[in-house]
PDB file of C-alpha atoms in Angstrom:
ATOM      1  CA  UNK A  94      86.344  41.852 -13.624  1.00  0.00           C
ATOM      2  CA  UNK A  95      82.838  40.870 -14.951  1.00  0.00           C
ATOM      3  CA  UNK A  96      81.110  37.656 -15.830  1.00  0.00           C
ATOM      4  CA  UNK A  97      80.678  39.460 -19.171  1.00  0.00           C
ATOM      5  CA  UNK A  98      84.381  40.205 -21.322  1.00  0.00           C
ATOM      6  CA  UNK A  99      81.992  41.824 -23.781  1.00  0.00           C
ATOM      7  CA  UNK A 100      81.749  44.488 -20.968  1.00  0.00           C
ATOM      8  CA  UNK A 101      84.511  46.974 -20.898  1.00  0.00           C
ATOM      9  CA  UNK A 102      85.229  50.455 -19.970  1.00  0.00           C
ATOM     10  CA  UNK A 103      84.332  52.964 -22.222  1.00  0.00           C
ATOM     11  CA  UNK A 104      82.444  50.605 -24.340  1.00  0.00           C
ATOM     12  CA  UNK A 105      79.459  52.757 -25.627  1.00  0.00           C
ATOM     13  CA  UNK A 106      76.624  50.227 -24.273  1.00  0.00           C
ATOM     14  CA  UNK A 107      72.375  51.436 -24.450  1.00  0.00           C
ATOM     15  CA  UNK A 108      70.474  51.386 -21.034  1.00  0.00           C
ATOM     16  CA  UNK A 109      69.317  48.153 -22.089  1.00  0.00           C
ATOM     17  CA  UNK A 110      72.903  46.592 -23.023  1.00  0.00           C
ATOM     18  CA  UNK A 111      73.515  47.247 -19.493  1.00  0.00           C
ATOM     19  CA  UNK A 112      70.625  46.376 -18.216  1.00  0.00           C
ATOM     20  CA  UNK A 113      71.075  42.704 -20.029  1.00  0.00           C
ATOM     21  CA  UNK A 114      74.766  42.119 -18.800  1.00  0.00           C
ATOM     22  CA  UNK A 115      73.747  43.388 -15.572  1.00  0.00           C
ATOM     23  CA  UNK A 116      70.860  41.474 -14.352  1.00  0.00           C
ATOM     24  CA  UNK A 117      73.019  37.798 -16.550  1.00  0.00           C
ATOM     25  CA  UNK A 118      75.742  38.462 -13.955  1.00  0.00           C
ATOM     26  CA  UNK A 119      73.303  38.337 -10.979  1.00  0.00           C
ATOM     27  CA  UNK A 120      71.829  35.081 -12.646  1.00  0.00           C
ATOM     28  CA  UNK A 121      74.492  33.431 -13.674  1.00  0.00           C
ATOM     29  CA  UNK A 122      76.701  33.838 -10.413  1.00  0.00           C
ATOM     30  CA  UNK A 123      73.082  32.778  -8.415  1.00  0.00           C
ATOM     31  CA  UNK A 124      72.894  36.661  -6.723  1.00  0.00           C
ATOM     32  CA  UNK A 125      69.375  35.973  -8.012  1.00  0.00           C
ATOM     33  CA  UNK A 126      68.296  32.436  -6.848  1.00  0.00           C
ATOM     34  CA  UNK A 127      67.631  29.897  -9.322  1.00  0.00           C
ATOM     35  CA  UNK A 128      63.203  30.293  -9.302  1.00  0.00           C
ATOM     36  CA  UNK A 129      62.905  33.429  -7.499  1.00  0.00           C
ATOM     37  CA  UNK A 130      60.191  35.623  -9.447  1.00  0.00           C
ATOM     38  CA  UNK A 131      62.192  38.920 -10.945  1.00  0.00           C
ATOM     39  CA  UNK A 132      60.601  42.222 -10.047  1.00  0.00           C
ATOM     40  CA  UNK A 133      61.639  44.295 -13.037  1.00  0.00           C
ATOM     41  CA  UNK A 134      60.650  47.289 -10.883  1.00  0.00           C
ATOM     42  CA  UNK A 135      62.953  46.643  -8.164  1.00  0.00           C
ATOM     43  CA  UNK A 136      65.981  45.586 -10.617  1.00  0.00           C
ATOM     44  CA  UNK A 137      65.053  48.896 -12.490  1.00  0.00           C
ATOM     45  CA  UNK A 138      65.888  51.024  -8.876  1.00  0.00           C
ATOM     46  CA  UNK A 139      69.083  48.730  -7.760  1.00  0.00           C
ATOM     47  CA  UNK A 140      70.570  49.755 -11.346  1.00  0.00           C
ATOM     48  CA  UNK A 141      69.420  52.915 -11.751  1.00  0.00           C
ATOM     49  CA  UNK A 142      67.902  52.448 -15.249  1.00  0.00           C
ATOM     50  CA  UNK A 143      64.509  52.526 -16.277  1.00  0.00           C
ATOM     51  CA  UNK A 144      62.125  49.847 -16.626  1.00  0.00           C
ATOM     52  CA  UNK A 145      61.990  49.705 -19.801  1.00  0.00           C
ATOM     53  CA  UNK A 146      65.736  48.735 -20.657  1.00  0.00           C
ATOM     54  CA  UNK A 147      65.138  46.453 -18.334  1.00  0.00           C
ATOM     55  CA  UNK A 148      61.996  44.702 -19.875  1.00  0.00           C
ATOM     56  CA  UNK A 149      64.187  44.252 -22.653  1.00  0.00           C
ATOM     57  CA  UNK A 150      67.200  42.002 -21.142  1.00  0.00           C
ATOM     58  CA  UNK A 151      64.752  39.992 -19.332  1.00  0.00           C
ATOM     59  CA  UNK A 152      63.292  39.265 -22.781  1.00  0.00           C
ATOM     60  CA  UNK A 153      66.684  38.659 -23.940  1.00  0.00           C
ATOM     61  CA  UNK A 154      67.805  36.468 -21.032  1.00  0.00           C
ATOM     62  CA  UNK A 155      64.387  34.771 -22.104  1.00  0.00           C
ATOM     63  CA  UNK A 156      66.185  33.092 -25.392  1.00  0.00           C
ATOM     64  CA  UNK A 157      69.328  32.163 -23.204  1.00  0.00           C
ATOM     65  CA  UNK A 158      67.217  30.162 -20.886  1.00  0.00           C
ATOM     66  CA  UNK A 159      67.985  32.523 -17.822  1.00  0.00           C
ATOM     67  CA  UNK A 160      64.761  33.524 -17.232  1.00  0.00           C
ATOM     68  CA  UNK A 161      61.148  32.118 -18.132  1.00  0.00           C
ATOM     69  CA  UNK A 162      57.823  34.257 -18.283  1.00  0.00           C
ATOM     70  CA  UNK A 163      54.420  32.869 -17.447  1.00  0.00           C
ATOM     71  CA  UNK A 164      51.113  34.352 -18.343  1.00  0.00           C
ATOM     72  CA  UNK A 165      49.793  35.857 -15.556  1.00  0.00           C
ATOM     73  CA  UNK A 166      52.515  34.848 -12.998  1.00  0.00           C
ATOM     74  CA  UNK A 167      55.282  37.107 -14.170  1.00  0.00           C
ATOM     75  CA  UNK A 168      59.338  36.359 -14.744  1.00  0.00           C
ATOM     76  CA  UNK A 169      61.213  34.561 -12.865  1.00  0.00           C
ATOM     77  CA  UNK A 170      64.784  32.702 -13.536  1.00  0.00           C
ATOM     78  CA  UNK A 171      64.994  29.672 -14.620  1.00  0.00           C
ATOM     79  CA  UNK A 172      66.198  26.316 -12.036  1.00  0.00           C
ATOM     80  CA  UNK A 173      69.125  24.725 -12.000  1.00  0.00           C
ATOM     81  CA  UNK A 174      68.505  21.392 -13.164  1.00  0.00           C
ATOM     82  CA  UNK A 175      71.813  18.737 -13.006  1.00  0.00           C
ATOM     83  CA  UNK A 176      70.199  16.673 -15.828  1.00  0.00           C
ATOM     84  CA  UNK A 177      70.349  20.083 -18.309  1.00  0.00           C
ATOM     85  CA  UNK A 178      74.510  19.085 -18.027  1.00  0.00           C
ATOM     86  CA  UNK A 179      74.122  16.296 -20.217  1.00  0.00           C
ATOM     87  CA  UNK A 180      72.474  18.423 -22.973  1.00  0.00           C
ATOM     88  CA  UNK A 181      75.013  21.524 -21.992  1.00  0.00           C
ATOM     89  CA  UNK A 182      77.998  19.203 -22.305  1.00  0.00           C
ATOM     90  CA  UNK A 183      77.176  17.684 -25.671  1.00  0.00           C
ATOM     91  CA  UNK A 184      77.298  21.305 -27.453  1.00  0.00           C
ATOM     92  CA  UNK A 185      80.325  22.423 -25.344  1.00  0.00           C
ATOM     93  CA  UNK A 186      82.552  19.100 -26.173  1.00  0.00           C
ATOM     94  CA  UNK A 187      82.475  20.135 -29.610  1.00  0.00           C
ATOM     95  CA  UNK A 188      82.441  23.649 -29.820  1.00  0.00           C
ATOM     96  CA  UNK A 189      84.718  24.517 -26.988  1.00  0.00           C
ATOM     97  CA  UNK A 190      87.653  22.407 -28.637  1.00  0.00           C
ATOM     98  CA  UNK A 191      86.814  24.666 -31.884  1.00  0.00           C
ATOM     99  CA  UNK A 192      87.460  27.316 -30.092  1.00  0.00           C
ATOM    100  CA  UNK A 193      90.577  26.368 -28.642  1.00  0.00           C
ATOM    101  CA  UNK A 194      91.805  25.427 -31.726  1.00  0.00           C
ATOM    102  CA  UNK A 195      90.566  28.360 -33.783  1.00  0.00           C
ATOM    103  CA  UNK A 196      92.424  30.450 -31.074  1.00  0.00           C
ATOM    104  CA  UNK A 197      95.293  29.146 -31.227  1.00  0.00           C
ATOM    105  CA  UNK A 198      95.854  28.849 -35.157  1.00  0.00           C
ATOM    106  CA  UNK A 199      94.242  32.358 -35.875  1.00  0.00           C
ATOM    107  CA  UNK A 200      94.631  34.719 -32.127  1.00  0.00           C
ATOM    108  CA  UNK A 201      96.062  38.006 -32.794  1.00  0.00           C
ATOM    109  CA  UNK A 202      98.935  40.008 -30.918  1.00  0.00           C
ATOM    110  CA  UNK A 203      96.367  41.406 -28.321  1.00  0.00           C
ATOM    111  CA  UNK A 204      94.788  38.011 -28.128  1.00  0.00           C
ATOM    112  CA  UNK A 205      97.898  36.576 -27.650  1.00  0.00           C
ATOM    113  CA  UNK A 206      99.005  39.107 -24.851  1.00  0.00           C
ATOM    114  CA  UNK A 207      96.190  39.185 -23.185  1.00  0.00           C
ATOM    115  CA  UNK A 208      96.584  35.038 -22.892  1.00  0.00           C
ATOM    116  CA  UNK A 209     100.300  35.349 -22.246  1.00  0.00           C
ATOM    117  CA  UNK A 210      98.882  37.886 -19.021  1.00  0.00           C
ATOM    118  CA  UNK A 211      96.204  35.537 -17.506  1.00  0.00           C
ATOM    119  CA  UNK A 212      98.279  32.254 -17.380  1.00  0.00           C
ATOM    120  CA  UNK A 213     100.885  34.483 -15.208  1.00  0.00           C
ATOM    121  CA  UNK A 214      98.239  35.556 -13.195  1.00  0.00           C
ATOM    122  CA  UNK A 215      96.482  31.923 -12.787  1.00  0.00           C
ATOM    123  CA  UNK A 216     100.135  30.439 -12.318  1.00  0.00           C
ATOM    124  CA  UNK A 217     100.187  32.367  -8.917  1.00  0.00           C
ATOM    125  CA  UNK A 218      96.306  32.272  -7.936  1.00  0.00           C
ATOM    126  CA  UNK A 219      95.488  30.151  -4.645  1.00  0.00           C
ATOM    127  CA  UNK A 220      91.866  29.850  -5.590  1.00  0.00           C
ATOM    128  CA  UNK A 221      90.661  28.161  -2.168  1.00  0.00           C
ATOM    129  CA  UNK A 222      91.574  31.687  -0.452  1.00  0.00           C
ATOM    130  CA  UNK A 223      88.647  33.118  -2.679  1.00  0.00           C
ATOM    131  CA  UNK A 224      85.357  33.687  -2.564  1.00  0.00           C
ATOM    132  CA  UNK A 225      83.478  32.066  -4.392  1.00  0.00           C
ATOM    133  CA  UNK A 226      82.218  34.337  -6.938  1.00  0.00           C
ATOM    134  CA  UNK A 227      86.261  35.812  -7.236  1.00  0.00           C
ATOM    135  CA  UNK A 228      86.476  31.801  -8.703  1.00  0.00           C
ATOM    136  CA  UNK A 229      83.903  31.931 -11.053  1.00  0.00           C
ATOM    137  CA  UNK A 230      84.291  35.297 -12.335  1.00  0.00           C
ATOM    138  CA  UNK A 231      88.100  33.953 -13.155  1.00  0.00           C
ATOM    139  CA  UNK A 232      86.647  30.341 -14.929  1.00  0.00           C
ATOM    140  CA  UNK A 233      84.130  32.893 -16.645  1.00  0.00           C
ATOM    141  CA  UNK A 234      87.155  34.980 -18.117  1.00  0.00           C
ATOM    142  CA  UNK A 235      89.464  32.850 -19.167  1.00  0.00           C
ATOM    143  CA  UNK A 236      86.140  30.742 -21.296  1.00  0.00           C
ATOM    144  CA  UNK A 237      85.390  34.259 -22.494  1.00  0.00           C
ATOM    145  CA  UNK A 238      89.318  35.240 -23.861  1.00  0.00           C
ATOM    146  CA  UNK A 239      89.507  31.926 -25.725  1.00  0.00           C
ATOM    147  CA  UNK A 240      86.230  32.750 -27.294  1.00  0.00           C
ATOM    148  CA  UNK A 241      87.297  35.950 -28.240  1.00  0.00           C
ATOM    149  CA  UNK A 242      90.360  34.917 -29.620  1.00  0.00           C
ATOM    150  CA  UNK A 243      88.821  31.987 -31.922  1.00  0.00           C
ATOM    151  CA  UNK A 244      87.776  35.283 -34.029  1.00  0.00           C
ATOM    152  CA  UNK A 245      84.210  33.848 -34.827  1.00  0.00           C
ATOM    153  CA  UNK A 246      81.539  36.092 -33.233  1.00  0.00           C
ATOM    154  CA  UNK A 247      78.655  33.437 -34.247  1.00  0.00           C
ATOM    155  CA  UNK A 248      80.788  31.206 -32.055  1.00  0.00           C
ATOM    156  CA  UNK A 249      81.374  33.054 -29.351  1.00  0.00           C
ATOM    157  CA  UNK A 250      78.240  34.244 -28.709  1.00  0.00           C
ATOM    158  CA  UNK A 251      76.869  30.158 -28.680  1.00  0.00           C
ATOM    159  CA  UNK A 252      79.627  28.909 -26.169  1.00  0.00           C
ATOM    160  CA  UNK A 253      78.886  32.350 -24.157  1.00  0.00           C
ATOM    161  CA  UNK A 254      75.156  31.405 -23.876  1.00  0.00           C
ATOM    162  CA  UNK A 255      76.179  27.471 -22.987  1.00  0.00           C
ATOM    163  CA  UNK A 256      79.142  28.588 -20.496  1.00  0.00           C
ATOM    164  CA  UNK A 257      76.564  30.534 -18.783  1.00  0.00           C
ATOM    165  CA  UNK A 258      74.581  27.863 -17.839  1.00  0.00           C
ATOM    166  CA  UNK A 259      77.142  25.331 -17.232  1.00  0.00           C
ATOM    167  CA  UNK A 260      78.292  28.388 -14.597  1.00  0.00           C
ATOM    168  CA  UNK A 261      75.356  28.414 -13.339  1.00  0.00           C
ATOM    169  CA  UNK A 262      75.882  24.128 -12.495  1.00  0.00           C
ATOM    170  CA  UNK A 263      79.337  25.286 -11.281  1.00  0.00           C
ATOM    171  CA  UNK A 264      78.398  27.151  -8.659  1.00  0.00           C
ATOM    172  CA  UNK A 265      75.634  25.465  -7.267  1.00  0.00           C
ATOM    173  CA  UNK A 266      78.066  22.261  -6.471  1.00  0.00           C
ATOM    174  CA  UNK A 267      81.260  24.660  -5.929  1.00  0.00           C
ATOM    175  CA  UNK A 268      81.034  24.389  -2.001  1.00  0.00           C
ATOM    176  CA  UNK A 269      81.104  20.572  -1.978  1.00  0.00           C
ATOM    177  CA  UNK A 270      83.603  20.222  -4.413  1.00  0.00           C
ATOM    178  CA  UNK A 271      86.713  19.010  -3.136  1.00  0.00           C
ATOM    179  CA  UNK A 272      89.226  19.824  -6.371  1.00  0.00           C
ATOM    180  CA  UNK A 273      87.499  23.091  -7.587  1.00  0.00           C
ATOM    181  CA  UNK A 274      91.105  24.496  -7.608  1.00  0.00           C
ATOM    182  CA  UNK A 275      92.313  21.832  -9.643  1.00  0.00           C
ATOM    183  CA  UNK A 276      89.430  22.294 -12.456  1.00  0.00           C
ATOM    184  CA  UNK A 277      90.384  26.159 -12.843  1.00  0.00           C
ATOM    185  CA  UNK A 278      94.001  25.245 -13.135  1.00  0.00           C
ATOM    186  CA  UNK A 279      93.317  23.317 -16.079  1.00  0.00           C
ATOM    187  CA  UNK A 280      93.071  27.070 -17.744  1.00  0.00           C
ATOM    188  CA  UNK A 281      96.797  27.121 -17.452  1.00  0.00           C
ATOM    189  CA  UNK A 282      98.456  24.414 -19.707  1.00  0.00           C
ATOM    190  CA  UNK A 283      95.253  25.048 -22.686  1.00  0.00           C
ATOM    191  CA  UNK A 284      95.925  28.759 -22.800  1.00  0.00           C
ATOM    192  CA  UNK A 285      99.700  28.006 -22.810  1.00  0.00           C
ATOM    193  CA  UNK A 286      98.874  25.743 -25.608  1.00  0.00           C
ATOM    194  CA  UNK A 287      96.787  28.875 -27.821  1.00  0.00           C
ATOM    195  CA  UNK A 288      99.761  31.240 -26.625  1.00  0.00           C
ATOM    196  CA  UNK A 289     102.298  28.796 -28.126  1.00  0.00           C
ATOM    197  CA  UNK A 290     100.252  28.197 -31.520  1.00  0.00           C
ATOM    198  CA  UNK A 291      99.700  24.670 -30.911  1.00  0.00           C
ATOM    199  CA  UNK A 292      95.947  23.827 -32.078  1.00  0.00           C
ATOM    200  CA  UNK A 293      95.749  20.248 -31.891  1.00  0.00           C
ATOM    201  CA  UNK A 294      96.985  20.358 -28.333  1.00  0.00           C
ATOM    202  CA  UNK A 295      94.485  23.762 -27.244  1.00  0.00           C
ATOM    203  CA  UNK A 296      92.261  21.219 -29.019  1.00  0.00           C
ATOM    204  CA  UNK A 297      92.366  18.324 -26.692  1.00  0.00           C
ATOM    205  CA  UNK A 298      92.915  20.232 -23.952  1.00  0.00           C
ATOM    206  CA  UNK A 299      89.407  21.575 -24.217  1.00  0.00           C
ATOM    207  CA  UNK A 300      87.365  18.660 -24.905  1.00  0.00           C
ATOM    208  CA  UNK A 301      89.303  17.154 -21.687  1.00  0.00           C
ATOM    209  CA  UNK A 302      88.297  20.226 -19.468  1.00  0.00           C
ATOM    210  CA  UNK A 303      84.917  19.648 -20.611  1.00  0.00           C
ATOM    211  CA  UNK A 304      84.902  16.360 -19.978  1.00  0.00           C
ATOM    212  CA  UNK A 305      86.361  16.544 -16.865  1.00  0.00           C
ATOM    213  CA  UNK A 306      83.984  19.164 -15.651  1.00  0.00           C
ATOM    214  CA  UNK A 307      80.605  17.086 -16.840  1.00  0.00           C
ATOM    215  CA  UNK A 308      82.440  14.126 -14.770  1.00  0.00           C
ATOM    216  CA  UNK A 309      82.901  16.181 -11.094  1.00  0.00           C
ATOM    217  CA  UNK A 310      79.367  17.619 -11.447  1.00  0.00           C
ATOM    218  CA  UNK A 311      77.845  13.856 -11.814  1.00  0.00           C
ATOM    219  CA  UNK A 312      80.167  12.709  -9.126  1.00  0.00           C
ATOM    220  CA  UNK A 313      78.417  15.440  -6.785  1.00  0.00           C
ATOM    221  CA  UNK A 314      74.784  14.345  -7.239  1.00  0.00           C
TER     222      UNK A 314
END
């Protein structure tokens, strides 16, 4: 599994499509520390694409606050800054309830299988027996199938671009918190409640879990 859903076998991606998923998964999920300068070179040889593709995500990445280019100085990704939550959380408390809601009124059969598949799977996950990136590459998922499923591309793109840095929070504070578990469980009752067509309750569902997670981060600073 990938951080990105939009990345699936046989999908017909260019160098640089690859190149940009790539190098977002080694952001978000930290592989690439928050301020460490990006050698486009070296990411070039460790994916075995050319620079140029490369050039191109990092500009990308750019416009989704990943990475940030100086004159003279060169890329490097962005920090990790706790007080960016307050901003990230008062897009994603109204547009991840849309979502949720849009799923769950609209998902089709695939959708709805694919849903019906992950809350089995979550219902018999122990999540402290993973690593830690196994955790977040789950939470990344499960964000990304509800997106998928609210069948608004404009939409999914946006909460993609906010879940990724909100990720990026996650795992920076995932070691010292104590109910991590608990947080990714929360999955489990809102995609029952898009499986079983029931928008107002996918609805609150969502705002809680993005309520709740904006409160645990704050609790750990």
């Amino acid at each position: 599994m990938t951080a990105a859903s939009e990345e699936q076998p046989g999908n017909n991606l260019s160098m640089a499509e690859k190149a940009y998923l790539a190098i977002r998964d080694r952001l978000i999920m930290l592989d690439i520390p928050p301020m460490t300068a990006i050698d486009d070179a070296a990411l070039a040889r460790s994916l075995e694409i050319g620079r140029t593709p490369v050039r191109e995500a990092l500009k990308r990445l750019e416009i989704d606050r990943l990475v940030v280019s100086y004159p003279r100085r060169g890329t490097f990704a962005t920090a990790v800054d706790i007080t960016d939550l307050a901003y990230i959380s008062d897009l994603r408390v109204h547009l991840e309830p849309l979502a949720a809601r849009r799923a769950a009124e609209i998902a089709g059969e695939a959708d709805l299988e694919e849903i019906g598949g992950l809350v089995d799977q979550l219902d018999g996950m122990d999540f402290r027996s993973m690593a830690r990136d196994e955790v977040m590459r789950w939470d990344l998922h499960v964000h990304r199938t509800i997106y998928h499923a609210s069948g608004n591309p404009h939409l999914e793109d946006t909460l993609i671009r906010y879940d990724n840095l909100a990720t990026r929070i996650f795992c920076v504070f995932l070691d010292r918190m104590q109910d991590f578990d608990s947080h990714v469980m929360e999955h489990s009752a809102l995609l029952r409640a898009i499986g079983s067509r029931k928008p107002d309750k996918a609805e609150q569902l969502a705002r809680e879990h993005v309520l709740n997670f904006d409160k645990a981060m704050r609790s750990l600073v």
